[in-house]
mmCIF file of C-alpha atoms in Angstrom:
data_model
loop_
_atom_site.group_PDB
_atom_site.id
_atom_site.type_symbol
_atom_site.label_atom_id
_atom_site.label_comp_id
_atom_site.label_asym_id
_atom_site.label_seq_id
_atom_site.Cartn_x
_atom_site.Cartn_y
_atom_site.Cartn_z
ATOM 1 C CA MET A 51 7.624 34.465 -3.636
ATOM 2 C CA SER A 52 7.683 31.062 -2.128
ATOM 3 C CA ILE A 53 8.808 30.770 1.748
ATOM 4 C CA TYR A 54 10.004 27.051 1.135
ATOM 5 C CA LYS A 55 13.262 26.844 0.626
ATOM 6 C CA LYS A 56 13.814 24.417 -2.585
ATOM 7 C CA GLU A 57 15.776 21.292 -1.591
ATOM 8 C CA ASP A 58 19.249 21.008 -3.211
ATOM 9 C CA PRO A 59 19.187 18.728 -6.196
ATOM 10 C CA ARG A 60 22.389 17.111 -4.745
ATOM 11 C CA ALA A 61 20.609 16.173 -1.555
ATOM 12 C CA ILE A 62 17.618 14.887 -3.468
ATOM 13 C CA ARG A 63 19.992 12.841 -5.515
ATOM 14 C CA SER A 64 21.703 11.402 -2.314
ATOM 15 C CA LYS A 65 18.365 10.687 -0.553
ATOM 16 C CA ARG A 66 17.167 8.711 -3.826
ATOM 17 C CA MET A 67 20.610 6.731 -3.845
ATOM 18 C CA LEU A 68 20.241 5.862 -0.258
ATOM 19 C CA LYS A 69 16.609 4.750 -0.605
ATOM 20 C CA ASN A 70 17.614 2.542 -3.803
ATOM 21 C CA ALA A 71 20.337 1.032 -1.838
ATOM 22 C CA VAL A 72 17.862 -0.211 0.862
ATOM 23 C CA PHE A 73 15.436 -1.454 -1.802
ATOM 24 C CA SER A 74 18.502 -3.304 -3.396
ATOM 25 C CA LEU A 75 19.868 -4.714 -0.384
ATOM 26 C CA ILE A 76 16.129 -5.984 0.705
ATOM 27 C CA THR A 77 15.515 -7.378 -3.009
ATOM 28 C CA GLU A 78 18.413 -9.624 -2.305
ATOM 29 C CA ASP A 79 16.319 -11.150 0.649
ATOM 30 C CA LEU A 80 18.677 -9.462 3.430
ATOM 31 C CA ASP A 81 16.364 -9.536 6.660
ATOM 32 C CA ILE A 82 15.474 -5.771 7.696
ATOM 33 C CA SER A 83 17.115 -6.135 10.949
ATOM 34 C CA GLN A 84 20.312 -6.967 9.443
ATOM 35 C CA LEU A 85 20.616 -3.417 7.546
ATOM 36 C CA THR A 86 23.438 -0.996 8.713
ATOM 37 C CA VAL A 87 24.233 2.343 7.703
ATOM 38 C CA GLN A 88 27.688 0.904 6.214
ATOM 39 C CA LYS A 89 25.858 -1.615 4.195
ATOM 40 C CA ILE A 90 23.393 1.156 2.948
ATOM 41 C CA ALA A 91 26.118 3.846 2.373
ATOM 42 C CA LYS A 92 28.183 1.271 0.415
ATOM 43 C CA ARG A 93 25.651 -0.334 -1.818
ATOM 44 C CA ALA A 94 24.713 3.512 -2.419
ATOM 45 C CA GLU A 95 28.319 4.323 -3.277
ATOM 46 C CA LEU A 96 28.323 7.075 -0.609
ATOM 47 C CA ASN A 97 29.868 7.672 2.925
ATOM 48 C CA ARG A 98 28.403 7.352 6.357
ATOM 49 C CA ALA A 99 28.647 11.273 6.716
ATOM 50 C CA THR A 100 26.283 11.708 3.822
ATOM 51 C CA PHE A 101 23.746 9.254 5.283
ATOM 52 C CA TYR A 102 23.680 11.111 8.685
ATOM 53 C CA LEU A 103 23.416 14.380 6.766
ATOM 54 C CA HIS A 104 20.002 13.320 5.546
ATOM 55 C CA TYR A 105 18.600 10.760 8.228
ATOM 56 C CA GLU A 106 19.048 10.423 11.772
ATOM 57 C CA ASP A 107 19.337 6.894 11.828
ATOM 58 C CA ILE A 108 17.956 3.684 9.848
ATOM 59 C CA ASN A 109 14.492 3.826 11.252
ATOM 60 C CA ASP A 110 14.213 7.616 10.245
ATOM 61 C CA LEU A 111 15.100 6.258 6.710
ATOM 62 C CA LEU A 112 12.484 3.684 6.741
ATOM 63 C CA ARG A 113 9.781 6.156 8.281
ATOM 64 C CA GLN A 114 10.406 8.265 4.949
ATOM 65 C CA ILE A 115 10.343 5.440 2.725
ATOM 66 C CA VAL A 116 7.002 4.373 4.279
ATOM 67 C CA HIS A 117 5.696 7.770 4.227
ATOM 68 C CA GLU A 118 6.599 8.109 0.551
ATOM 69 C CA ILE A 119 4.721 4.806 -0.176
ATOM 70 C CA PHE A 120 1.550 6.086 1.016
ATOM 71 C CA ASP A 121 1.742 9.300 -0.613
ATOM 72 C CA ASP A 122 2.433 7.497 -3.716
ATOM 73 C CA LEU A 123 -0.610 5.114 -3.290
ATOM 74 C CA SER A 124 -2.860 7.820 -2.352
ATOM 75 C CA MET A 125 -1.713 9.945 -5.464
ATOM 76 C CA LYS A 126 -2.497 6.710 -7.772
ATOM 77 C CA ILE A 127 -5.843 6.079 -5.909
ATOM 78 C CA ASP A 128 -6.885 9.244 -6.024
ATOM 79 C CA PRO A 129 -8.650 9.302 -9.566
ATOM 80 C CA LEU A 130 -11.026 6.406 -8.338
ATOM 81 C CA LEU A 131 -11.862 8.820 -5.185
ATOM 82 C CA GLN A 132 -12.492 11.686 -7.345
ATOM 83 C CA GLY A 133 -14.361 9.905 -10.121
ATOM 84 C CA LYS A 134 -11.878 11.435 -12.728
ATOM 85 C CA SER A 135 -10.859 8.000 -14.042
ATOM 86 C CA SER A 136 -12.563 7.363 -17.347
ATOM 87 C CA ASN A 137 -11.313 3.847 -16.928
ATOM 88 C CA GLU A 138 -11.558 2.382 -13.308
ATOM 89 C CA GLN A 139 -9.900 -0.769 -14.488
ATOM 90 C CA GLU A 140 -6.863 0.778 -15.659
ATOM 91 C CA THR A 141 -6.548 3.090 -12.617
ATOM 92 C CA LEU A 142 -6.692 -0.417 -10.522
ATOM 93 C CA VAL A 143 -3.944 -1.949 -12.476
ATOM 94 C CA THR A 144 -1.727 1.231 -11.853
ATOM 95 C CA PHE A 145 -2.324 0.865 -8.288
ATOM 96 C CA LEU A 146 -1.528 -2.839 -8.443
ATOM 97 C CA ASN A 147 1.505 -2.200 -10.614
ATOM 98 C CA TYR A 148 2.643 -0.395 -7.683
ATOM 99 C CA PHE A 149 2.921 -3.083 -5.201
ATOM 100 C CA TYR A 150 4.256 -5.298 -7.756
ATOM 101 C CA GLU A 151 7.215 -3.086 -8.249
ATOM 102 C CA TYR A 152 7.845 -2.547 -5.161
ATOM 103 C CA ARG A 153 6.831 -6.164 -3.925
ATOM 104 C CA LYS A 154 10.194 -6.893 -2.117
ATOM 105 C CA ILE A 155 10.399 -4.148 0.363
ATOM 106 C CA LEU A 156 6.473 -4.264 0.738
ATOM 107 C CA ALA A 157 6.679 -7.996 1.567
ATOM 108 C CA VAL A 158 9.068 -7.257 4.525
ATOM 109 C CA LEU A 159 6.940 -3.916 5.491
ATOM 110 C CA PHE A 160 3.836 -6.084 5.489
ATOM 111 C CA GLU A 161 5.421 -7.953 8.582
ATOM 112 C CA ASN A 162 5.293 -4.854 10.650
ATOM 113 C CA LYS A 163 1.872 -4.418 12.386
ATOM 114 C CA GLY A 164 1.961 -0.794 11.965
ATOM 115 C CA PHE A 165 2.547 -0.535 8.247
ATOM 116 C CA LYS A 166 -0.139 -3.244 7.932
ATOM 117 C CA LYS A 167 -2.675 -1.340 9.854
ATOM 118 C CA HIS A 168 -1.869 2.110 8.147
ATOM 119 C CA MET A 169 -2.729 -0.106 4.796
ATOM 120 C CA PHE A 170 -5.666 -1.238 6.151
ATOM 121 C CA ASN A 171 -7.045 2.061 6.852
ATOM 122 C CA LEU A 172 -6.068 3.168 3.468
ATOM 123 C CA LEU A 173 -8.013 0.643 1.949
ATOM 124 C CA ILE A 174 -11.112 1.501 4.413
ATOM 125 C CA ASN A 175 -10.800 5.397 3.687
ATOM 126 C CA THR A 176 -10.955 4.295 -0.082
ATOM 127 C CA ILE A 177 -13.940 2.244 0.046
ATOM 128 C CA GLU A 178 -16.004 4.570 2.033
ATOM 129 C CA LYS A 179 -15.060 7.841 -0.188
ATOM 130 C CA ARG A 180 -16.120 5.838 -3.257
ATOM 131 C CA ARG A 181 -18.996 4.583 -1.652
ATOM 132 C CA ASN A 182 -20.115 8.440 -1.017
ATOM 133 C CA THR A 183 -18.984 9.676 -4.196
ATOM 134 C CA ARG A 184 -21.356 7.078 -6.000
ATOM 135 C CA GLU A 185 -24.128 7.729 -3.431
ATOM 136 C CA ILE A 186 -25.139 4.456 -3.014
ATOM 137 C CA GLN A 187 -28.187 4.032 -1.373
ATOM 138 C CA TYR A 188 -28.958 0.699 0.532
ATOM 139 C CA THR A 189 -32.184 -0.435 2.510
ATOM 140 C CA ARG A 190 -30.506 -3.172 4.045
ATOM 141 C CA GLU A 191 -27.449 -3.979 5.433
ATOM 142 C CA VAL A 192 -24.244 -4.527 3.171
ATOM 143 C CA VAL A 193 -20.952 -6.106 3.404
ATOM 144 C CA SER A 194 -18.955 -4.432 6.221
ATOM 145 C CA ILE A 195 -16.243 -2.083 4.765
ATOM 146 C CA ASP A 196 -13.964 -3.802 7.190
ATOM 147 C CA ILE A 197 -14.678 -7.157 5.763
ATOM 148 C CA ILE A 198 -13.854 -5.619 2.331
ATOM 149 C CA ALA A 199 -10.860 -4.026 3.374
ATOM 150 C CA SER A 200 -9.539 -7.022 4.968
ATOM 151 C CA SER A 201 -10.214 -9.220 2.117
ATOM 152 C CA LEU A 202 -8.467 -6.784 -0.588
ATOM 153 C CA LEU A 203 -5.448 -6.506 1.947
ATOM 154 C CA GLY A 204 -5.299 -10.258 2.137
ATOM 155 C CA ILE A 205 -5.225 -10.586 -1.721
ATOM 156 C CA ILE A 206 -2.658 -7.883 -2.119
ATOM 157 C CA MET A 207 -0.391 -9.550 0.660
ATOM 158 C CA TRP A 208 -0.755 -12.885 -0.767
ATOM 159 C CA TRP A 209 -0.147 -11.786 -4.290
ATOM 160 C CA ILE A 210 3.059 -9.890 -3.552
ATOM 161 C CA LYS A 211 4.391 -12.734 -1.564
ATOM 162 C CA ASP A 212 3.200 -16.116 -3.270
ATOM 163 C CA GLY A 213 1.220 -15.059 -6.391
ATOM 164 C CA THR A 214 3.560 -13.126 -8.526
ATOM 165 C CA GLN A 215 2.843 -15.400 -11.423
ATOM 166 C CA PHE A 216 -0.358 -13.513 -11.882
ATOM 167 C CA SER A 217 -0.155 -10.227 -13.628
ATOM 168 C CA SER A 218 -1.606 -7.103 -12.321
ATOM 169 C CA GLU A 219 -4.327 -7.079 -14.886
ATOM 170 C CA TYR A 220 -5.517 -10.718 -13.783
ATOM 171 C CA ILE A 221 -5.694 -9.544 -9.893
ATOM 172 C CA ALA A 222 -7.612 -6.396 -11.112
ATOM 173 C CA ASP A 223 -9.888 -8.735 -12.984
ATOM 174 C CA GLN A 224 -10.442 -10.877 -10.112
ATOM 175 C CA ILE A 225 -10.923 -8.117 -7.501
ATOM 176 C CA SER A 226 -13.502 -6.442 -9.848
ATOM 177 C CA LEU A 227 -15.528 -9.749 -10.240
ATOM 178 C CA MET A 228 -15.602 -10.232 -6.507
ATOM 179 C CA TYR A 229 -16.062 -6.668 -5.707
ATOM 180 C CA LYS A 230 -19.261 -6.701 -8.253
ATOM 181 C CA LYS A 231 -20.317 -10.169 -7.164
ATOM 182 C CA GLY A 232 -20.051 -10.326 -3.408
ATOM 183 C CA MET A 233 -19.070 -6.863 -2.050
ATOM 184 C CA GLU A 234 -20.248 -3.739 -2.929
ATOM 185 C CA ASN A 235 -23.277 -4.432 -4.857
ATOM 186 C CA VAL A 236 -24.375 -7.729 -3.012
ATOM 187 C CA LEU A 237 -26.693 -6.965 -0.295
ATOM 188 C CA ILE A 238 -26.728 -9.632 2.765
ATOM 189 C CA GLU A 239 -29.073 -10.267 5.439
ATOM 190 C CA PHE A 240 -26.370 -9.355 8.020
ATOM 191 C CA PRO A 241 -28.594 -9.114 11.360
ATOM 192 C CA GLN A 242 -30.358 -12.671 10.636
ATOM 193 C CA ARG A 243 -26.585 -14.161 10.109
ATOM 194 C CA LYS A 244 -24.791 -12.521 12.822
ATOM 195 C CA GLN A 245 -25.763 -14.523 15.642
ATOM 196 C CA ARG A 246 -25.461 -17.659 13.595
ATOM 197 C CA TYR A 247 -22.104 -16.878 13.015
ATOM 198 C CA SER A 248 -20.773 -15.407 16.001
ATOM 199 C CA ARG A 249 -18.386 -17.243 18.112
ATOM 200 C CA GLU A 250 -19.277 -18.377 21.561
ATOM 201 C CA PRO A 251 -17.757 -16.180 24.363
#
């Protein structure tokens, strides 16, 4: 017998409605700083008391939304990490589809340094685990994981803000091409170039 109490389906439904209300308001280009409990509750067709039954305040709601986003992204990218995906390109497209589906709220959340840093760390963790899973051995320096993660993050941020005319499949193809040609499998003479391209103090 489980020691955890199953959440009331009505509570689950109310939370979903409140979160969808946030997505809806942000989709209408409402600045996140202009969100109020009243606006969220009204859009969800619930009352303020119901909101406070589930969340302390708007920040609490936003924190839970962010946690769910990263949980969903981690679940979608897990097949790549575990080597369980028979078609890595399809898995990457599924991962990117999530960004496209929630592009409005993600574009807003990316303005937050903490969210951006969390996403950066997720990408770094993904790249590190993939390298370990594939047991790639290098005799020379390879492109820095930080550089790869920064590049991928930049591509995703640009895409959901200014490049949405491109499909998930196209972006996945471009990432794969870049990754194969200039990232993971391309060895560079990093030590020799480091001093050349370093900024003067």
